[in-house]
C-alpha cells in the first residue's frame, strides 16, 4: 500500500486514452439500463451546439457574426475536457479504508464514477495515493498527489491539472455513483455562456442551495494560481475558488450527488 507521495511520482497507465476502459465496458454489458443511459449521453455529446442554439433562424445583416458567436461560445467540446476522479483521501470517516475501492452493487465506487464520467469527457484519469495497481486496473492513468500526507482535494486537483492536456478539467469524487449523465454538458454550457473560470455544482433541496465544490469544471490555465495557493500553505477549496470568476449551476436532484463518507452512508445509498 502506498501513502501520499512527493513530486516526481509517476503515472500508472493502461488502455487507450479517451476510450472507455475495458473493465468498465464489461460492467456496462451486465447493466442494460445504465448502458442505455450512457449511450444516450454519448450521442448528445456529439452535437457541436448547446440545446439553446439548436433550431435558431438567423436573419439580418449581422447573421454571420451572430452565428459565429453561437458556435464559438455555445458549447465547449467534449474532447476539450479531461475528467478527474478524486480518490486520494484518507477515508478517515470510513475507518481509514480506501473509499474508492469499497464495493457498491458489485463494483468499486470509483469504477461507478468512472463509468458515468467517461462518456461525458474526452479522456479520464484518477487521483489516488494508495493501492495504485487496483486503480490502474480500471484502465486509465492514475496520478498520486505531488504533495505528501494526504493534503486534501486541492492537492488532487493540482495533480490532475499538472497532467491535463486539454483546455478544461472536470472533477468528481470517487464516492458518488449517481451524478447526472448530463452534468458535464450543463457545467460546460454555463461556464461558456457566463465567461467564467470555474463552474461548480450546487444542489437545491427544501428551498436551500448547497454548493458541491468537488463537482466542478474549470480552465486548465488556473494551474499556476492553484500551485501558488498551495505553496502558501492554504488548503480550503472555497478560499481558492473565490479568487476567480466562479459560478454555480443548480441541479434540482440533490440525491444524484449523494456520496458515502461513512460505511453507514454507503449502505444507505439508493440502489
Short mmCIF file of C-alpha atoms in Angstrom, two decimals:
data_model
loop_
_atom_site.label_atom_id
_atom_site.label_comp_id
_atom_site.label_asym_id
_atom_site.label_seq_id
_atom_site.Cartn_x
_atom_site.Cartn_y
_atom_site.Cartn_z
CA UNK A 1 0.00 0.00 0.00
CA UNK A 2 1.16 3.50 -0.79
CA UNK A 3 0.71 6.66 1.24
CA UNK A 4 0.97 10.23 -0.02
CA UNK A 5 3.81 10.71 -2.49
CA UNK A 6 6.19 13.54 -3.29
CA UNK A 7 6.96 15.35 -6.55
CA UNK A 8 8.15 13.16 -9.36
CA UNK A 9 5.61 10.41 -8.78
CA UNK A 10 4.82 8.62 -11.99
CA UNK A 11 1.55 7.62 -13.58
CA UNK A 12 0.21 4.12 -13.83
CA UNK A 13 -1.02 3.73 -17.37
CA UNK A 14 -3.16 1.22 -19.19
CA UNK A 15 -5.59 1.23 -22.12
CA UNK A 16 -6.16 3.81 -24.84
CA UNK A 17 -6.54 7.47 -23.97
CA UNK A 18 -10.07 8.76 -24.36
CA UNK A 19 -11.71 5.34 -24.63
CA UNK A 20 -13.95 3.62 -22.11
CA UNK A 21 -11.81 1.20 -20.02
CA UNK A 22 -12.36 -2.44 -20.95
CA UNK A 23 -13.29 -3.38 -17.39
CA UNK A 24 -15.91 -0.63 -17.39
CA UNK A 25 -17.25 -1.76 -20.77
CA UNK A 26 -17.59 -5.27 -19.41
CA UNK A 27 -19.50 -3.93 -16.41
CA UNK A 28 -21.76 -1.88 -18.69
CA UNK A 29 -22.59 -5.02 -20.62
CA UNK A 30 -24.05 -6.51 -17.45
CA UNK A 31 -26.19 -3.46 -16.75
CA UNK A 32 -28.51 -2.76 -19.72
CA UNK A 33 -30.25 0.19 -18.08
CA UNK A 34 -27.03 2.04 -17.32
CA UNK A 35 -25.67 1.10 -20.75
CA UNK A 36 -28.70 2.70 -22.41
CA UNK A 37 -28.29 5.88 -20.37
CA UNK A 38 -24.60 6.08 -21.23
CA UNK A 39 -25.31 5.57 -24.92
CA UNK A 40 -27.85 8.38 -24.95
CA UNK A 41 -25.46 10.69 -23.11
CA UNK A 42 -22.70 9.88 -25.56
CA UNK A 43 -24.96 10.66 -28.53
CA UNK A 44 -25.89 14.01 -27.01
CA UNK A 45 -22.23 14.92 -26.64
CA UNK A 46 -21.67 14.67 -30.41
CA UNK A 47 -23.69 17.80 -31.08
CA UNK A 48 -21.47 20.85 -31.63
CA UNK A 49 -24.17 23.19 -30.32
CA UNK A 50 -25.80 23.63 -26.96
CA UNK A 51 -29.56 22.90 -26.88
CA UNK A 52 -30.30 26.63 -26.72
CA UNK A 53 -28.56 27.17 -30.05
CA UNK A 54 -30.31 24.40 -31.99
CA UNK A 55 -33.09 25.31 -34.39
CA UNK A 56 -32.49 29.06 -34.35
CA UNK A 57 -33.17 31.03 -37.52
CA UNK A 58 -30.63 33.76 -38.26
CA UNK A 59 -31.71 36.88 -40.17
CA UNK A 60 -30.39 40.40 -40.72
CA UNK A 61 -27.07 41.92 -41.68
CA UNK A 62 -25.21 40.53 -38.66
CA UNK A 63 -26.26 36.92 -39.29
CA UNK A 64 -22.69 35.69 -39.84
CA UNK A 65 -21.42 37.40 -36.69
CA UNK A 66 -24.23 36.03 -34.55
CA UNK A 67 -23.81 32.54 -35.91
CA UNK A 68 -20.07 32.65 -35.32
CA UNK A 69 -20.58 33.78 -31.73
CA UNK A 70 -23.02 30.97 -31.02
CA UNK A 71 -20.71 28.35 -32.47
CA UNK A 72 -17.69 29.63 -30.54
CA UNK A 73 -19.38 30.11 -27.16
CA UNK A 74 -22.45 27.86 -27.11
CA UNK A 75 -20.67 24.68 -26.11
CA UNK A 76 -17.24 23.51 -25.03
CA UNK A 77 -16.45 20.37 -26.98
CA UNK A 78 -16.33 17.05 -25.12
CA UNK A 79 -12.82 16.30 -26.36
CA UNK A 80 -11.61 19.57 -24.82
CA UNK A 81 -12.42 18.28 -21.32
CA UNK A 82 -10.40 15.90 -19.15
CA UNK A 83 -12.23 14.12 -16.34
CA UNK A 84 -10.55 13.58 -12.95
CA UNK A 85 -11.89 11.22 -10.29
CA UNK A 86 -10.70 12.26 -6.83
CA UNK A 87 -9.83 9.13 -4.83
CA UNK A 88 -6.81 10.34 -2.91
CA UNK A 89 -8.30 10.90 0.55
CA UNK A 90 -7.56 9.19 3.84
CA UNK A 91 -11.09 7.82 4.22
CA UNK A 92 -10.92 8.81 7.89
CA UNK A 93 -14.68 8.80 8.47
CA UNK A 94 -14.83 5.34 6.88
CA UNK A 95 -12.28 3.90 9.26
CA UNK A 96 -9.26 4.64 7.11
CA UNK A 97 -10.21 2.33 4.25
CA UNK A 98 -9.62 3.28 0.61
CA UNK A 99 -13.03 4.71 -0.15
CA UNK A 100 -12.85 4.41 -3.93
CA UNK A 101 -12.33 0.65 -3.70
CA UNK A 102 -15.34 -0.04 -1.46
CA UNK A 103 -17.94 -2.29 -3.03
CA UNK A 104 -21.24 -0.87 -4.25
CA UNK A 105 -23.57 -3.13 -6.20
CA UNK A 106 -20.72 -5.48 -7.11
CA UNK A 107 -18.20 -2.88 -8.26
CA UNK A 108 -15.78 -0.43 -6.60
CA UNK A 109 -17.23 3.03 -6.05
CA UNK A 110 -14.50 4.59 -8.20
CA UNK A 111 -15.46 2.35 -11.12
CA UNK A 112 -19.07 3.55 -10.91
CA UNK A 113 -17.79 7.13 -11.07
CA UNK A 114 -15.51 6.26 -13.99
CA UNK A 115 -18.35 4.66 -15.97
CA UNK A 116 -20.56 7.71 -15.52
CA UNK A 117 -17.87 10.28 -16.24
CA UNK A 118 -16.11 8.68 -19.23
CA UNK A 119 -18.94 9.26 -21.80
CA UNK A 120 -19.07 12.93 -20.79
CA UNK A 121 -15.40 13.83 -21.39
CA UNK A 122 -12.60 13.26 -23.87
CA UNK A 123 -10.20 11.45 -21.52
CA UNK A 124 -10.40 10.35 -17.90
CA UNK A 125 -7.85 9.88 -15.13
CA UNK A 126 -7.84 9.06 -11.41
CA UNK A 127 -6.09 10.75 -8.50
CA UNK A 128 -5.18 8.17 -5.83
CA UNK A 129 -2.50 7.86 -3.15
CA UNK A 130 -2.55 4.15 -2.32
CA UNK A 131 -3.50 0.85 -3.90
CA UNK A 132 -2.37 2.32 -7.22
CA UNK A 133 -2.34 -1.03 -9.01
CA UNK A 134 -6.02 -1.57 -8.16
CA UNK A 135 -6.95 1.78 -9.67
CA UNK A 136 -4.65 1.20 -12.63
CA UNK A 137 -6.60 -1.97 -13.43
CA UNK A 138 -9.59 0.23 -14.28
CA UNK A 139 -7.75 1.18 -17.46
CA UNK A 140 -6.96 4.89 -17.08
CA UNK A 141 -3.99 6.97 -15.95
CA UNK A 142 -3.58 7.15 -12.17
CA UNK A 143 -1.73 10.10 -10.63
CA UNK A 144 -0.81 10.43 -6.94
CA UNK A 145 -0.60 13.81 -5.22
CA UNK A 146 2.61 15.75 -5.69
CA UNK A 147 2.30 16.76 -2.03
CA UNK A 148 2.83 14.43 0.93
CA UNK A 149 0.45 13.35 3.70
CA UNK A 150 -2.94 13.36 2.01
CA UNK A 151 -3.08 17.13 1.55
CA UNK A 152 -6.75 17.23 0.52
CA UNK A 153 -8.82 17.60 -2.66
CA UNK A 154 -6.94 20.67 -3.89
CA UNK A 155 -3.74 18.59 -3.94
CA UNK A 156 -5.53 16.02 -6.08
CA UNK A 157 -6.83 18.78 -8.33
CA UNK A 158 -3.29 20.13 -8.72
CA UNK A 159 -2.01 16.67 -9.65
CA UNK A 160 -4.71 16.42 -12.31
CA UNK A 161 -4.20 19.90 -13.70
CA UNK A 162 -0.45 19.29 -13.92
CA UNK A 163 -1.08 16.35 -16.28
CA UNK A 164 -4.12 17.76 -18.07
CA UNK A 165 -3.58 18.08 -21.84
CA UNK A 166 -6.94 19.70 -22.62
CA UNK A 167 -8.24 23.23 -22.09
CA UNK A 168 -10.63 22.18 -19.32
CA UNK A 169 -10.72 19.76 -16.39
CA UNK A 170 -13.79 18.46 -14.57
CA UNK A 171 -13.64 16.76 -11.17
CA UNK A 172 -15.89 14.30 -9.37
CA UNK A 173 -15.38 12.47 -6.06
CA UNK A 174 -14.93 8.71 -6.09
CA UNK A 175 -17.77 8.07 -3.63
CA UNK A 176 -20.69 9.40 -5.66
CA UNK A 177 -22.05 6.73 -8.03
CA UNK A 178 -25.20 8.57 -9.18
CA UNK A 179 -24.19 12.01 -10.51
CA UNK A 180 -26.13 13.02 -13.65
CA UNK A 181 -25.05 11.84 -17.09
CA UNK A 182 -25.53 15.39 -18.43
CA UNK A 183 -23.62 17.07 -15.59
CA UNK A 184 -20.53 17.98 -17.60
CA UNK A 185 -22.57 19.33 -20.53
CA UNK A 186 -24.54 21.60 -18.21
CA UNK A 187 -21.42 22.86 -16.45
CA UNK A 188 -19.71 23.46 -19.80
CA UNK A 189 -22.64 25.40 -21.21
CA UNK A 190 -22.88 27.61 -18.13
CA UNK A 191 -19.13 28.26 -17.98
CA UNK A 192 -19.04 29.23 -21.64
CA UNK A 193 -22.18 31.38 -21.62
CA UNK A 194 -21.14 33.29 -18.49
CA UNK A 195 -17.46 33.53 -19.43
CA UNK A 196 -16.44 32.03 -16.09
CA UNK A 197 -13.24 30.36 -14.90
CA UNK A 198 -14.95 27.73 -12.75
CA UNK A 199 -18.44 26.22 -12.94
CA UNK A 200 -19.44 24.45 -9.73
CA UNK A 201 -22.40 22.20 -8.98
CA UNK A 202 -24.96 23.42 -6.47
CA UNK A 203 -27.97 21.40 -5.31
CA UNK A 204 -31.42 22.58 -4.36
CA UNK A 205 -33.21 20.79 -1.52
CA UNK A 206 -36.09 22.07 0.60
CA UNK A 207 -35.54 25.55 -0.72
CA UNK A 208 -31.87 25.59 0.28
CA UNK A 209 -28.97 25.91 -2.18
CA UNK A 210 -25.83 23.98 -1.24
CA UNK A 211 -22.60 24.12 -3.22
CA UNK A 212 -20.78 20.90 -4.12
CA UNK A 213 -17.22 22.15 -4.75
CA UNK A 214 -15.68 18.78 -5.67
CA UNK A 215 -18.03 18.66 -8.67
CA UNK A 216 -16.59 21.41 -10.82
CA UNK A 217 -15.41 22.27 -14.31
CA UNK A 218 -12.51 24.69 -14.60
CA UNK A 219 -9.99 26.09 -17.03
CA UNK A 220 -6.68 24.20 -17.06
CA UNK A 221 -4.91 27.57 -17.20
CA UNK A 222 -5.68 28.00 -13.47
CA UNK A 223 -2.86 25.60 -12.55
CA UNK A 224 -0.34 28.36 -11.73
CA UNK A 225 -2.82 30.07 -9.43
CA UNK A 226 -3.58 26.82 -7.63
CA UNK A 227 0.07 25.92 -7.13
CA UNK A 228 0.80 29.36 -5.69
CA UNK A 229 -2.18 28.99 -3.34
CA UNK A 230 -0.98 25.60 -2.12
CA UNK A 231 2.60 26.80 -1.68
CA UNK A 232 1.27 29.50 0.65
CA UNK A 233 0.03 26.75 2.95
CA UNK A 234 -3.67 27.20 2.22
CA UNK A 235 -5.93 24.19 1.57
CA UNK A 236 -9.58 25.36 1.54
CA UNK A 237 -11.37 24.99 -1.78
CA UNK A 238 -13.72 27.94 -1.22
CA UNK A 239 -10.83 30.29 -0.46
CA UNK A 240 -9.13 29.44 -3.74
CA UNK A 241 -12.21 29.47 -5.98
CA UNK A 242 -13.14 32.89 -4.53
CA UNK A 243 -10.05 34.29 -6.27
CA UNK A 244 -11.58 33.50 -9.67
CA UNK A 245 -14.80 34.01 -11.55
CA UNK A 246 -16.78 31.08 -10.16
CA UNK A 247 -20.41 30.36 -10.98
CA UNK A 248 -22.88 27.87 -9.53
CA UNK A 249 -25.02 25.58 -11.68
CA UNK A 250 -28.07 24.43 -9.72
CA UNK A 251 -29.28 20.83 -10.03
CA UNK A 252 -32.70 20.01 -8.57
CA UNK A 253 -31.95 16.34 -7.82
CA UNK A 254 -29.79 16.60 -4.72
CA UNK A 255 -29.80 12.83 -4.22
CA UNK A 256 -27.94 12.40 -7.51
CA UNK A 257 -24.93 13.92 -5.77
CA UNK A 258 -25.22 11.89 -2.56
CA UNK A 259 -21.92 10.38 -1.51
CA UNK A 260 -20.67 7.96 1.11
CA UNK A 261 -18.40 9.42 3.75
CA UNK A 262 -19.05 6.55 6.17
CA UNK A 263 -19.77 2.83 5.82
CA UNK A 264 -23.29 3.52 7.08
CA UNK A 265 -23.88 6.10 4.34
CA UNK A 266 -22.54 3.63 1.77
CA UNK A 267 -25.15 1.08 2.87
CA UNK A 268 -27.87 3.73 2.61
CA UNK A 269 -27.08 4.82 -0.94
CA UNK A 270 -30.11 4.38 -3.17
CA UNK A 271 -29.92 1.33 -5.46
#
